[in-house]
Amino acid sequence: MGATTLPRNALDAALAWRPMEFGSRPARDVRNPIVEPAWNGPRVLVLVTGSTVDIRDERGDRPAVAVDLAQAIAAAVAVTGTETAILDGHLTAAPMRGTVGVGVGLEALDGVHPADMGRQLLLGGSNRRDRRRDRLEADLARRAPIPAEGPLAFVAIDLLWIDDTPLVDVPLLERKRLLESVLAESEPVRTSVHVRPPLEAWYGQWRAFGFHEVAVRDANGRYRPGERADDWATALIPRR
C-alpha cells in the first residue's frame, strides 16, 4: 500500500479499513515466520480515541459489546499515554486464563520428538483421519458466535495506527513491539503471545488451552487492510 492511498486520519482509516485476511498458501511457504495461537471469536478493528471506542467487525458492522469491555480497552490504551490507536484483534469469551502463552518446556510433550512435531506443523504430518477431524474442530471453533451471555475479552494481535501515525507499512514484528507498548493488559484486554520457531515447546500448552490452529505470519510483512495476505497462513497444531 503506497503512502498516497493512506487515509488522512485514524477516524477515516477505521471507517474504511477491514481486517486483512489469511491467504491460502501453506504455512511452510511463509518466510521469516512468527507464530501465535489462532484465536477464536469474531475478528474486529478497534478505534480508540481518548475515552471513545468504536469496534467494527469484518463486515464493518458494530458487534454487541458490553460498555465495560469498551471502557477497559480505552483504559488499557490511555494508561500508556497513547491518545489514538487502531487495533486488530478478536472478541473472545472471558474470563481469560492468565497462563495462556507461557512456555511449558519440552517435558510437557510426553516423549514426542520435537523434530517430528515441527514436521507435522509445517509439512502436514499426522494421519488423514486425524487431520480431517482437527480441521473440522478448528473450522467450528473459528465460526463460533459471540456468547449470548457471559463476559467478553479483547485479544489484540496487531497495531495499525498510533496517534497521528499509520503503521500499515511498518514490518509486523515492529508493529507487535509497538502494540505491547501502547496496550496495558488487564483481565479482559490482552495481547496475543507470538514466538519464533522452533515451536515444539508451545504446542502442548496451546492445545491444552483449547487452541486448534496457529497463525503464521511473515515478520517483515506489511498490513494491507481488507486484502488477502499471501504471507499469512494457518496450520493445525500437531497432536501429541
mmCIF file of C-alpha atoms in Angstrom:
data_model
loop_
_atom_site.group_PDB
_atom_site.id
_atom_site.type_symbol
_atom_site.label_atom_id
_atom_site.label_comp_id
_atom_site.label_asym_id
_atom_site.label_seq_id
_atom_site.Cartn_x
_atom_site.Cartn_y
_atom_site.Cartn_z
ATOM 1 C CA MET A 1 0.000 0.000 0.000
ATOM 2 C CA GLY A 2 1.553 3.318 -1.023
ATOM 3 C CA ALA A 3 1.575 6.386 1.163
ATOM 4 C CA THR A 4 -0.725 8.258 -1.255
ATOM 5 C CA THR A 5 -3.558 5.814 -0.584
ATOM 6 C CA LEU A 6 -3.486 6.151 3.195
ATOM 7 C CA PRO A 7 -6.472 7.816 4.914
ATOM 8 C CA ARG A 8 -5.949 11.299 6.303
ATOM 9 C CA ASN A 9 -6.587 10.340 9.912
ATOM 10 C CA ALA A 10 -7.404 7.433 12.188
ATOM 11 C CA LEU A 11 -11.157 8.022 12.023
ATOM 12 C CA ASP A 12 -11.193 7.827 8.211
ATOM 13 C CA ALA A 13 -8.999 4.727 8.407
ATOM 14 C CA ALA A 14 -11.261 2.984 10.911
ATOM 15 C CA LEU A 15 -14.303 3.640 8.715
ATOM 16 C CA ALA A 16 -12.624 2.438 5.521
ATOM 17 C CA TRP A 17 -10.408 -0.420 6.669
ATOM 18 C CA ARG A 18 -11.295 -4.063 7.253
ATOM 19 C CA PRO A 19 -9.088 -6.762 8.795
ATOM 20 C CA MET A 20 -6.504 -8.327 6.496
ATOM 21 C CA GLU A 21 -7.430 -11.927 5.654
ATOM 22 C CA PHE A 22 -5.351 -15.094 5.730
ATOM 23 C CA GLY A 23 -4.179 -16.417 2.389
ATOM 24 C CA SER A 24 -4.406 -19.967 1.080
ATOM 25 C CA ARG A 25 -0.698 -20.783 0.869
ATOM 26 C CA PRO A 26 0.665 -23.437 3.263
ATOM 27 C CA ALA A 27 2.428 -22.326 6.418
ATOM 28 C CA ARG A 28 5.735 -23.748 5.247
ATOM 29 C CA ASP A 29 5.825 -21.116 2.473
ATOM 30 C CA VAL A 30 5.780 -18.179 4.890
ATOM 31 C CA ARG A 31 9.270 -16.728 5.061
ATOM 32 C CA ASN A 32 10.737 -15.464 8.334
ATOM 33 C CA PRO A 33 7.682 -16.607 10.315
ATOM 34 C CA ILE A 34 6.392 -15.543 13.690
ATOM 35 C CA VAL A 35 3.720 -17.799 15.157
ATOM 36 C CA GLU A 36 0.918 -17.390 17.676
ATOM 37 C CA PRO A 37 -2.190 -19.349 18.650
ATOM 38 C CA ALA A 38 -5.090 -18.748 16.270
ATOM 39 C CA TRP A 39 -7.744 -17.133 18.426
ATOM 40 C CA ASN A 40 -11.420 -17.979 18.064
ATOM 41 C CA GLY A 41 -14.150 -15.406 18.018
ATOM 42 C CA PRO A 42 -15.011 -12.521 15.695
ATOM 43 C CA ARG A 43 -12.175 -10.525 14.175
ATOM 44 C CA VAL A 44 -12.526 -6.782 14.768
ATOM 45 C CA LEU A 45 -10.764 -3.486 14.254
ATOM 46 C CA VAL A 46 -10.938 -1.181 17.253
ATOM 47 C CA LEU A 47 -10.508 2.579 17.076
ATOM 48 C CA VAL A 48 -9.610 4.131 20.439
ATOM 49 C CA THR A 49 -9.678 7.924 20.680
ATOM 50 C CA GLY A 50 -9.438 9.070 24.280
ATOM 51 C CA SER A 51 -12.396 7.523 26.090
ATOM 52 C CA THR A 52 -14.246 6.736 22.838
ATOM 53 C CA VAL A 53 -14.065 3.204 21.454
ATOM 54 C CA ASP A 54 -15.512 2.169 18.081
ATOM 55 C CA ILE A 55 -15.469 -1.575 17.304
ATOM 56 C CA ARG A 56 -16.154 -2.860 13.781
ATOM 57 C CA ASP A 57 -16.269 -6.439 12.560
ATOM 58 C CA GLU A 58 -15.145 -7.822 9.196
ATOM 59 C CA ARG A 59 -18.313 -6.502 7.525
ATOM 60 C CA GLY A 60 -17.942 -3.060 9.036
ATOM 61 C CA ASP A 61 -20.814 -3.627 11.487
ATOM 62 C CA ARG A 62 -20.671 -2.814 15.193
ATOM 63 C CA PRO A 63 -20.968 -6.031 17.247
ATOM 64 C CA ALA A 64 -22.796 -6.005 20.555
ATOM 65 C CA VAL A 65 -20.098 -5.345 23.139
ATOM 66 C CA ALA A 66 -20.671 -4.505 26.782
ATOM 67 C CA VAL A 67 -19.820 -0.994 27.913
ATOM 68 C CA ASP A 68 -17.454 -2.464 30.499
ATOM 69 C CA LEU A 69 -15.259 -4.045 27.825
ATOM 70 C CA ALA A 70 -15.149 -0.848 25.745
ATOM 71 C CA GLN A 71 -14.144 1.084 28.853
ATOM 72 C CA ALA A 72 -11.449 -1.477 29.660
ATOM 73 C CA ILE A 73 -9.987 -1.155 26.147
ATOM 74 C CA ALA A 74 -9.963 2.639 26.394
ATOM 75 C CA ALA A 75 -8.282 2.476 29.809
ATOM 76 C CA ALA A 76 -5.676 -0.018 28.550
ATOM 77 C CA VAL A 77 -4.634 2.451 25.844
ATOM 78 C CA ALA A 78 -4.933 5.632 27.904
ATOM 79 C CA VAL A 79 -2.700 4.405 30.717
ATOM 80 C CA THR A 80 0.226 4.165 28.285
ATOM 81 C CA GLY A 81 -0.176 7.817 27.267
ATOM 82 C CA THR A 82 -1.480 6.944 23.806
ATOM 83 C CA GLU A 83 -4.206 9.251 22.516
ATOM 84 C CA THR A 84 -5.328 7.357 19.406
ATOM 85 C CA ALA A 85 -4.878 3.769 18.256
ATOM 86 C CA ILE A 86 -6.366 1.320 15.776
ATOM 87 C CA LEU A 87 -6.062 -2.268 16.984
ATOM 88 C CA ASP A 88 -6.682 -5.529 15.135
ATOM 89 C CA GLY A 89 -7.842 -8.403 17.295
ATOM 90 C CA HIS A 90 -10.509 -10.886 18.371
ATOM 91 C CA LEU A 91 -13.503 -10.795 20.669
ATOM 92 C CA THR A 92 -13.457 -13.992 22.666
ATOM 93 C CA ALA A 93 -15.158 -15.466 25.708
ATOM 94 C CA ALA A 94 -13.895 -14.354 29.116
ATOM 95 C CA PRO A 95 -12.527 -14.836 31.665
ATOM 96 C CA MET A 96 -9.130 -15.159 30.111
ATOM 97 C CA ARG A 97 -6.642 -17.572 31.625
ATOM 98 C CA GLY A 98 -3.592 -15.768 32.895
ATOM 99 C CA THR A 99 -1.210 -18.534 31.875
ATOM 100 C CA VAL A 100 -2.034 -18.516 28.154
ATOM 101 C CA GLY A 101 1.161 -18.094 26.190
ATOM 102 C CA VAL A 102 3.563 -19.151 28.933
ATOM 103 C CA GLY A 103 6.030 -21.765 27.690
ATOM 104 C CA VAL A 104 5.777 -25.168 29.290
ATOM 105 C CA GLY A 105 9.017 -26.798 28.229
ATOM 106 C CA LEU A 106 9.670 -29.887 26.167
ATOM 107 C CA GLU A 107 8.923 -32.194 29.084
ATOM 108 C CA ALA A 108 5.193 -31.480 28.552
ATOM 109 C CA LEU A 109 5.186 -33.172 25.176
ATOM 110 C CA ASP A 110 5.037 -36.730 26.536
ATOM 111 C CA GLY A 111 8.066 -38.073 24.751
ATOM 112 C CA VAL A 112 7.226 -36.851 21.250
ATOM 113 C CA HIS A 113 10.419 -35.854 19.473
ATOM 114 C CA PRO A 114 10.440 -32.091 18.797
ATOM 115 C CA ALA A 115 11.598 -32.513 15.202
ATOM 116 C CA ASP A 116 8.645 -34.806 14.492
ATOM 117 C CA MET A 117 6.166 -32.244 15.790
ATOM 118 C CA GLY A 118 7.797 -29.492 13.764
ATOM 119 C CA ARG A 119 7.405 -31.570 10.621
ATOM 120 C CA GLN A 120 3.748 -32.185 11.447
ATOM 121 C CA LEU A 121 3.097 -28.452 11.641
ATOM 122 C CA LEU A 122 4.983 -27.347 8.545
ATOM 123 C CA LEU A 123 4.616 -30.386 6.319
ATOM 124 C CA GLY A 124 1.226 -31.707 7.365
ATOM 125 C CA GLY A 125 2.166 -34.915 9.156
ATOM 126 C CA SER A 126 -0.388 -36.845 11.245
ATOM 127 C CA ASN A 127 -2.753 -39.298 9.588
ATOM 128 C CA ARG A 128 -5.534 -38.209 7.266
ATOM 129 C CA ARG A 129 -8.402 -39.101 9.602
ATOM 130 C CA ASP A 130 -6.913 -37.121 12.495
ATOM 131 C CA ARG A 131 -6.290 -34.140 10.250
ATOM 132 C CA ARG A 132 -9.876 -34.200 8.948
ATOM 133 C CA ARG A 133 -11.205 -34.230 12.496
ATOM 134 C CA ASP A 134 -8.795 -31.491 13.605
ATOM 135 C CA ARG A 135 -9.743 -29.335 10.621
ATOM 136 C CA LEU A 136 -13.449 -29.721 11.369
ATOM 137 C CA GLU A 137 -12.904 -28.788 15.020
ATOM 138 C CA ALA A 138 -10.842 -25.767 14.009
ATOM 139 C CA ASP A 139 -13.456 -24.581 11.497
ATOM 140 C CA LEU A 140 -16.281 -24.931 14.012
ATOM 141 C CA ALA A 141 -14.306 -23.085 16.690
ATOM 142 C CA ARG A 142 -13.434 -20.254 14.309
ATOM 143 C CA ARG A 143 -17.074 -19.720 13.343
ATOM 144 C CA ALA A 144 -18.396 -19.834 16.902
ATOM 145 C CA PRO A 145 -20.582 -16.767 17.561
ATOM 146 C CA ILE A 146 -20.118 -14.366 20.434
ATOM 147 C CA PRO A 147 -21.749 -15.936 23.516
ATOM 148 C CA ALA A 148 -25.196 -14.502 24.190
ATOM 149 C CA GLU A 149 -24.403 -14.445 27.899
ATOM 150 C CA GLY A 150 -21.218 -14.042 29.864
ATOM 151 C CA PRO A 151 -18.387 -11.557 29.574
ATOM 152 C CA LEU A 152 -16.174 -10.987 26.566
ATOM 153 C CA ALA A 153 -12.482 -10.218 26.302
ATOM 154 C CA PHE A 154 -10.492 -8.494 23.576
ATOM 155 C CA VAL A 155 -7.226 -10.031 22.378
ATOM 156 C CA ALA A 156 -5.117 -7.639 20.299
ATOM 157 C CA ILE A 157 -2.956 -9.180 17.569
ATOM 158 C CA ASP A 158 -1.804 -6.082 15.664
ATOM 159 C CA LEU A 159 -1.467 -2.298 15.803
ATOM 160 C CA LEU A 160 -2.359 -0.349 12.657
ATOM 161 C CA TRP A 161 -2.304 3.281 13.818
ATOM 162 C CA ILE A 162 -0.853 5.202 16.752
ATOM 163 C CA ASP A 163 -1.687 8.860 17.429
ATOM 164 C CA ASP A 164 -1.071 10.627 14.101
ATOM 165 C CA THR A 165 0.946 7.832 12.510
ATOM 166 C CA PRO A 166 -0.312 4.964 10.297
ATOM 167 C CA LEU A 167 1.684 1.761 10.758
ATOM 168 C CA VAL A 168 0.495 -0.424 7.883
ATOM 169 C CA ASP A 169 3.820 -0.036 6.058
ATOM 170 C CA VAL A 170 5.818 -0.921 9.176
ATOM 171 C CA PRO A 171 7.050 -4.561 9.413
ATOM 172 C CA LEU A 172 4.840 -6.833 11.501
ATOM 173 C CA LEU A 173 7.427 -7.578 14.170
ATOM 174 C CA GLU A 174 7.882 -3.862 14.824
ATOM 175 C CA ARG A 175 4.108 -3.372 14.958
ATOM 176 C CA LYS A 176 3.953 -6.166 17.542
ATOM 177 C CA ARG A 177 6.607 -4.416 19.632
ATOM 178 C CA LEU A 178 4.710 -1.134 19.462
ATOM 179 C CA LEU A 179 1.450 -2.897 20.344
ATOM 180 C CA GLU A 180 2.926 -4.133 23.607
ATOM 181 C CA SER A 181 3.974 -0.573 24.457
ATOM 182 C CA VAL A 182 0.576 1.055 23.823
ATOM 183 C CA LEU A 183 -1.749 -1.510 25.405
ATOM 184 C CA ALA A 184 -1.604 -2.266 29.130
ATOM 185 C CA GLU A 185 -3.035 -5.727 29.724
ATOM 186 C CA SER A 186 -5.883 -6.431 32.140
ATOM 187 C CA GLU A 187 -8.236 -9.370 32.685
ATOM 188 C CA PRO A 188 -10.480 -8.510 29.704
ATOM 189 C CA VAL A 189 -7.807 -6.921 27.482
ATOM 190 C CA ARG A 190 -4.760 -8.881 26.300
ATOM 191 C CA THR A 191 -2.130 -9.006 23.603
ATOM 192 C CA SER A 192 -1.514 -12.322 21.879
ATOM 193 C CA VAL A 193 1.760 -14.104 22.541
ATOM 194 C CA HIS A 194 3.977 -14.550 19.477
ATOM 195 C CA VAL A 195 7.058 -16.709 19.161
ATOM 196 C CA ARG A 196 9.725 -17.656 16.676
ATOM 197 C CA PRO A 197 10.375 -21.238 15.581
ATOM 198 C CA PRO A 198 11.222 -23.736 16.945
ATOM 199 C CA LEU A 199 7.687 -24.085 18.285
ATOM 200 C CA GLU A 200 7.649 -27.502 19.913
ATOM 201 C CA ALA A 201 7.698 -26.234 23.497
ATOM 202 C CA TRP A 202 4.420 -24.381 22.913
ATOM 203 C CA TYR A 203 2.217 -26.998 21.259
ATOM 204 C CA GLY A 204 1.247 -28.895 24.391
ATOM 205 C CA GLN A 205 0.032 -25.833 26.260
ATOM 206 C CA TRP A 206 -1.740 -24.264 23.323
ATOM 207 C CA ARG A 207 -3.691 -27.471 22.733
ATOM 208 C CA ALA A 208 -4.414 -27.762 26.462
ATOM 209 C CA PHE A 209 -5.958 -24.286 26.384
ATOM 210 C CA GLY A 210 -8.270 -25.259 23.555
ATOM 211 C CA PHE A 211 -6.422 -23.927 20.515
ATOM 212 C CA HIS A 212 -6.649 -25.997 17.331
ATOM 213 C CA GLU A 213 -4.540 -23.901 14.981
ATOM 214 C CA VAL A 214 -1.635 -21.494 14.876
ATOM 215 C CA ALA A 215 -1.392 -18.299 12.854
ATOM 216 C CA VAL A 216 1.837 -17.991 10.891
ATOM 217 C CA ARG A 217 2.875 -14.556 9.590
ATOM 218 C CA ASP A 218 5.922 -13.056 7.905
ATOM 219 C CA ALA A 219 7.765 -10.956 10.493
ATOM 220 C CA ASN A 220 8.641 -8.442 7.777
ATOM 221 C CA GLY A 221 5.146 -8.308 6.287
ATOM 222 C CA ARG A 222 3.140 -5.138 5.818
ATOM 223 C CA TYR A 223 -0.572 -4.794 6.577
ATOM 224 C CA ARG A 224 -2.955 -4.436 3.634
ATOM 225 C CA PRO A 225 -6.424 -3.710 5.044
ATOM 226 C CA GLY A 226 -9.201 -5.797 3.558
ATOM 227 C CA GLU A 227 -6.871 -7.792 1.300
ATOM 228 C CA ARG A 228 -5.907 -11.461 1.366
ATOM 229 C CA ALA A 229 -2.332 -11.875 2.579
ATOM 230 C CA ASP A 230 -0.001 -14.296 0.816
ATOM 231 C CA ASP A 231 2.340 -14.105 3.818
ATOM 232 C CA TRP A 232 -0.315 -15.073 6.396
ATOM 233 C CA ALA A 233 -1.284 -18.719 6.869
ATOM 234 C CA THR A 234 -2.839 -21.031 9.428
ATOM 235 C CA ALA A 235 -1.770 -24.548 10.354
ATOM 236 C CA LEU A 236 -3.203 -27.228 12.603
ATOM 237 C CA ILE A 237 -1.393 -27.759 15.887
ATOM 238 C CA PRO A 238 0.111 -31.264 15.799
ATOM 239 C CA ARG A 239 -1.372 -33.903 18.046
ATOM 240 C CA ARG A 240 0.738 -35.015 20.977
#
